[in-house]
PDB file of C-alpha atoms in Angstrom:
ATOM      1  CA  ARG A   1      59.467 200.830 156.590  1.00  0.00           C
ATOM      2  CA  VAL A   2      60.916 197.904 158.498  1.00  0.00           C
ATOM      3  CA  ILE A   3      57.656 197.197 160.295  1.00  0.00           C
ATOM      4  CA  ASP A   4      55.622 197.594 157.089  1.00  0.00           C
ATOM      5  CA  ARG A   5      57.963 195.260 155.212  1.00  0.00           C
ATOM      6  CA  GLY A   6      57.645 192.667 157.995  1.00  0.00           C
ATOM      7  CA  VAL A   7      53.859 192.945 158.022  1.00  0.00           C
ATOM      8  CA  ASN A   8      53.713 192.704 154.225  1.00  0.00           C
ATOM      9  CA  GLN A   9      56.000 189.666 154.261  1.00  0.00           C
ATOM     10  CA  VAL A  10      53.814 187.929 156.843  1.00  0.00           C
ATOM     11  CA  GLY A  11      50.733 188.713 154.742  1.00  0.00           C
ATOM     12  CA  SER A  12      52.412 187.417 151.592  1.00  0.00           C
ATOM     13  CA  THR A  13      53.530 184.239 153.341  1.00  0.00           C
ATOM     14  CA  THR A  14      50.026 183.711 154.730  1.00  0.00           C
ATOM     15  CA  ARG A  15      48.462 184.156 151.277  1.00  0.00           C
ATOM     16  CA  PHE A  16      50.939 181.673 149.786  1.00  0.00           C
ATOM     17  CA  ALA A  17      50.275 179.132 152.557  1.00  0.00           C
ATOM     18  CA  GLY A  18      46.533 179.553 151.988  1.00  0.00           C
ATOM     19  CA  TYR A  19      46.999 178.995 148.261  1.00  0.00           C
ATOM     20  CA  VAL A  20      49.024 175.826 148.870  1.00  0.00           C
ATOM     21  CA  ALA A  21      46.492 174.545 151.427  1.00  0.00           C
ATOM     22  CA  SER A  22      43.619 175.268 149.050  1.00  0.00           C
ATOM     23  CA  TRP A  23      45.366 173.470 146.182  1.00  0.00           C
ATOM     24  CA  TRP A  24      46.198 170.485 148.416  1.00  0.00           C
ATOM     25  CA  ASP A  25      42.597 170.248 149.637  1.00  0.00           C
ATOM     26  CA  GLU A  26      41.033 170.581 146.193  1.00  0.00           C
ATOM     27  CA  TRP A  27      43.322 168.313 144.192  1.00  0.00           C
ATOM     28  CA  ILE A  28      44.699 165.780 146.674  1.00  0.00           C
ATOM     29  CA  ILE A  29      42.133 165.345 149.454  1.00  0.00           C
ATOM     30  CA  ASP A  30      39.005 165.929 147.367  1.00  0.00           C
ATOM     31  CA  GLY A  31      40.560 163.931 144.522  1.00  0.00           C
ATOM     32  CA  LEU A  32      41.078 160.924 146.777  1.00  0.00           C
ATOM     33  CA  VAL A  33      37.524 161.201 148.115  1.00  0.00           C
ATOM     34  CA  ARG A  34      36.121 161.471 144.577  1.00  0.00           C
ATOM     35  CA  ALA A  35      38.216 158.496 143.404  1.00  0.00           C
ATOM     36  CA  PHE A  36      37.024 156.368 146.328  1.00  0.00           C
ATOM     37  CA  ALA A  37      33.387 157.356 145.729  1.00  0.00           C
ATOM     38  CA  TYR A  38      33.703 156.578 142.021  1.00  0.00           C
ATOM     39  CA  SER A  39      35.245 153.165 142.703  1.00  0.00           C
ATOM     40  CA  VAL A  40      32.496 152.276 145.194  1.00  0.00           C
ATOM     41  CA  ARG A  41      29.845 153.371 142.711  1.00  0.00           C
ATOM     42  CA  LEU A  42      31.494 151.376 139.926  1.00  0.00           C
ATOM     43  CA  LEU A  43      31.870 148.236 142.030  1.00  0.00           C
ATOM     44  CA  SER A  44      28.298 148.450 143.345  1.00  0.00           C
ATOM     45  CA  TYR A  45      26.759 148.547 139.860  1.00  0.00           C
ATOM     46  CA  PRO A  46      26.229 144.752 139.563  1.00  0.00           C
ATOM     47  CA  VAL A  47      24.557 144.673 142.975  1.00  0.00           C
ATOM     48  CA  ARG A  48      22.243 147.530 142.013  1.00  0.00           C
ATOM     49  CA  LEU A  49      21.035 145.453 139.070  1.00  0.00           C
ATOM     50  CA  LEU A  50      19.935 142.733 141.480  1.00  0.00           C
ATOM     51  CA  GLN A  51      18.014 145.113 143.723  1.00  0.00           C
ATOM     52  CA  THR A  52      14.595 145.204 142.103  1.00  0.00           C
ATOM     53  CA  GLY A  53      12.476 145.921 145.170  1.00  0.00           C
ATOM     54  CA  GLN A  54      10.282 142.914 144.431  1.00  0.00           C
ATOM     55  CA  LEU A  55      10.007 140.381 147.230  1.00  0.00           C
ATOM     56  CA  GLN A  56       9.377 137.537 144.790  1.00  0.00           C
ATOM     57  CA  THR A  57      12.735 138.159 143.107  1.00  0.00           C
ATOM     58  CA  TYR A  58      14.558 138.136 146.451  1.00  0.00           C
ATOM     59  CA  ALA A  59      12.816 134.869 147.381  1.00  0.00           C
ATOM     60  CA  LEU A  60      13.862 133.358 144.042  1.00  0.00           C
ATOM     61  CA  PHE A  61      17.509 134.321 144.666  1.00  0.00           C
ATOM     62  CA  LEU A  62      17.281 132.852 148.164  1.00  0.00           C
ATOM     63  CA  VAL A  63      15.914 129.537 146.877  1.00  0.00           C
ATOM     64  CA  LEU A  64      18.461 129.387 144.040  1.00  0.00           C
ATOM     65  CA  GLY A  65      21.274 130.106 146.481  1.00  0.00           C
ATOM     66  CA  LEU A  66      20.037 127.411 148.850  1.00  0.00           C
ATOM     67  CA  VAL A  67      19.785 124.879 146.012  1.00  0.00           C
ATOM     68  CA  ALA A  68      23.288 125.773 144.836  1.00  0.00           C
ATOM     69  CA  PHE A  69      24.667 125.476 148.382  1.00  0.00           C
ATOM     70  CA  LEU A  70      23.007 122.106 148.968  1.00  0.00           C
ATOM     71  CA  GLY A  71      24.213 120.910 145.569  1.00  0.00           C
ATOM     72  CA  PHE A  72      27.740 121.964 146.466  1.00  0.00           C
ATOM     73  CA  LEU A  73      27.536 120.097 149.773  1.00  0.00           C
ATOM     74  CA  GLU A  74      26.210 116.990 148.046  1.00  0.00           C
ATOM     75  CA  PHE A  75      28.918 116.881 145.372  1.00  0.00           C
ATOM     76  CA  ALA A  76      31.723 117.925 147.738  1.00  0.00           C
ATOM     77  CA  ARG A  77      31.516 114.662 149.638  1.00  0.00           C
TER      78      ARG A  77
END
């Protein structure tokens, strides 16, 4: 009986530790990973609107950015 009780206690403790580890992994670790992924997806939304895949659009943004930069340099003097 003593040996069986010890073995059963070890098994019970192991099951409890597994339950706690599973809960921690599912709700804390996976929750943090999901929250980070959601925030990156949310913050990248405006950039995804600019990515059209058309070279002409990218060239237009490049020219507009260059004009804005040169205008800033001109008026900053």
